[in-house]
Short mmCIF file of C-alpha atoms in Angstrom, two decimals:
data_model
loop_
_atom_site.label_atom_id
_atom_site.label_comp_id
_atom_site.label_asym_id
_atom_site.label_seq_id
_atom_site.Cartn_x
_atom_site.Cartn_y
_atom_site.Cartn_z
CA MET A 10 6.62 -13.51 -0.30
CA ALA A 11 5.84 -9.95 -1.02
CA ARG A 12 3.28 -8.15 1.17
CA SER A 13 1.03 -5.09 0.03
CA LYS A 14 -0.76 -4.36 3.20
CA VAL A 15 0.16 -4.47 6.86
CA VAL A 16 -2.57 -4.64 9.59
CA TYR A 17 -1.62 -4.45 13.29
CA TYR A 18 -4.41 -5.49 15.69
CA GLY A 19 -7.02 -4.49 13.27
CA THR A 20 -5.28 -1.12 12.41
CA THR A 21 -3.77 -0.77 8.91
CA LEU A 22 -0.42 0.41 9.13
CA MET A 23 0.64 0.29 5.45
CA ASP A 24 -1.60 -0.46 2.40
CA ILE A 25 -0.17 -0.08 -1.16
CA THR A 26 -2.68 -2.48 -2.88
CA ASP A 27 -3.85 0.69 -4.80
CA THR A 28 -0.56 1.54 -6.28
CA THR A 29 -0.73 2.43 -9.95
CA ALA A 30 2.99 2.71 -10.57
CA VAL A 31 4.53 0.68 -13.49
CA ALA A 32 8.27 0.30 -14.34
CA ASP A 33 8.14 2.06 -17.73
CA LYS A 34 6.53 5.29 -16.08
CA VAL A 35 9.14 5.45 -12.94
CA LEU A 36 12.58 6.80 -13.76
CA SER A 37 15.50 4.49 -14.25
CA GLY A 38 17.44 4.18 -11.23
CA TYR A 39 14.43 4.76 -8.82
CA ASN A 40 12.89 1.80 -6.84
CA PHE A 41 9.16 1.55 -6.16
CA TYR A 42 6.78 -1.22 -4.68
CA SER A 43 4.02 -2.42 -6.87
CA ALA A 44 0.34 -3.13 -5.86
CA ASN A 45 1.38 -6.59 -5.21
CA GLY A 46 4.21 -5.74 -2.62
CA THR A 47 7.16 -6.70 -4.82
CA LYS A 48 10.10 -4.24 -5.09
CA THR A 49 10.59 -3.00 -8.64
CA SER A 50 12.95 -0.98 -10.45
CA GLY A 51 11.90 1.91 -12.80
CA SER A 52 12.98 1.68 -16.40
CA LEU A 53 11.98 5.08 -17.84
CA ASN A 54 14.79 7.18 -19.55
CA ILE A 55 14.16 10.66 -20.38
CA VAL A 56 15.54 11.85 -23.96
CA THR A 57 15.95 15.63 -24.70
CA TYR A 58 15.04 16.80 -28.23
CA TYR A 59 16.93 20.04 -29.15
CA THR A 60 16.15 21.86 -32.23
CA GLY A 61 18.01 24.55 -34.32
CA THR A 62 18.86 26.03 -37.71
CA THR A 63 22.60 25.06 -37.44
CA ASP A 64 24.67 22.03 -36.67
CA PRO A 65 24.75 21.37 -32.93
CA SER A 66 27.66 22.28 -30.76
CA SER A 67 29.47 19.27 -29.47
CA SER A 68 28.90 20.91 -25.95
CA ILE A 69 25.16 20.47 -26.22
CA GLY A 70 23.18 17.59 -24.70
CA SER A 71 24.39 14.21 -23.76
CA ASP A 72 24.44 10.53 -25.06
CA GLY A 73 20.91 9.58 -26.15
CA ASP A 74 19.63 12.99 -26.78
CA ILE A 75 18.19 13.85 -30.35
CA TYR A 76 19.05 17.13 -32.08
CA LEU A 77 16.65 18.05 -35.02
CA LYS A 78 17.98 20.30 -37.41
CA VAL A 79 15.07 22.72 -38.88
CA VAL A 80 15.80 23.21 -42.69
CA GLY A 81 13.78 25.74 -44.63
#
C-alpha cells in the first residue's frame, strides 16, 4: 500500500499529500510520487517547432520535431 505521509513519534518526516504533479506534466523518463503516494512515471514529450523560408536541412532537429515552412 502506498504511503503519502510518514510520522515518527508525532513528528512529520515526509508529507507529499499536497503534491500537484501529474503524469502529463512531468517529462517522460522521470519518476515522481503522486499525492496518494504511488510512484508514477511522467509522460510529457517535448516537441520542437522550427520555422524557416527554405526546406529544412536533414541535420536539423530529431524524430518528432515539426518544421513549418513560411511561404509568402
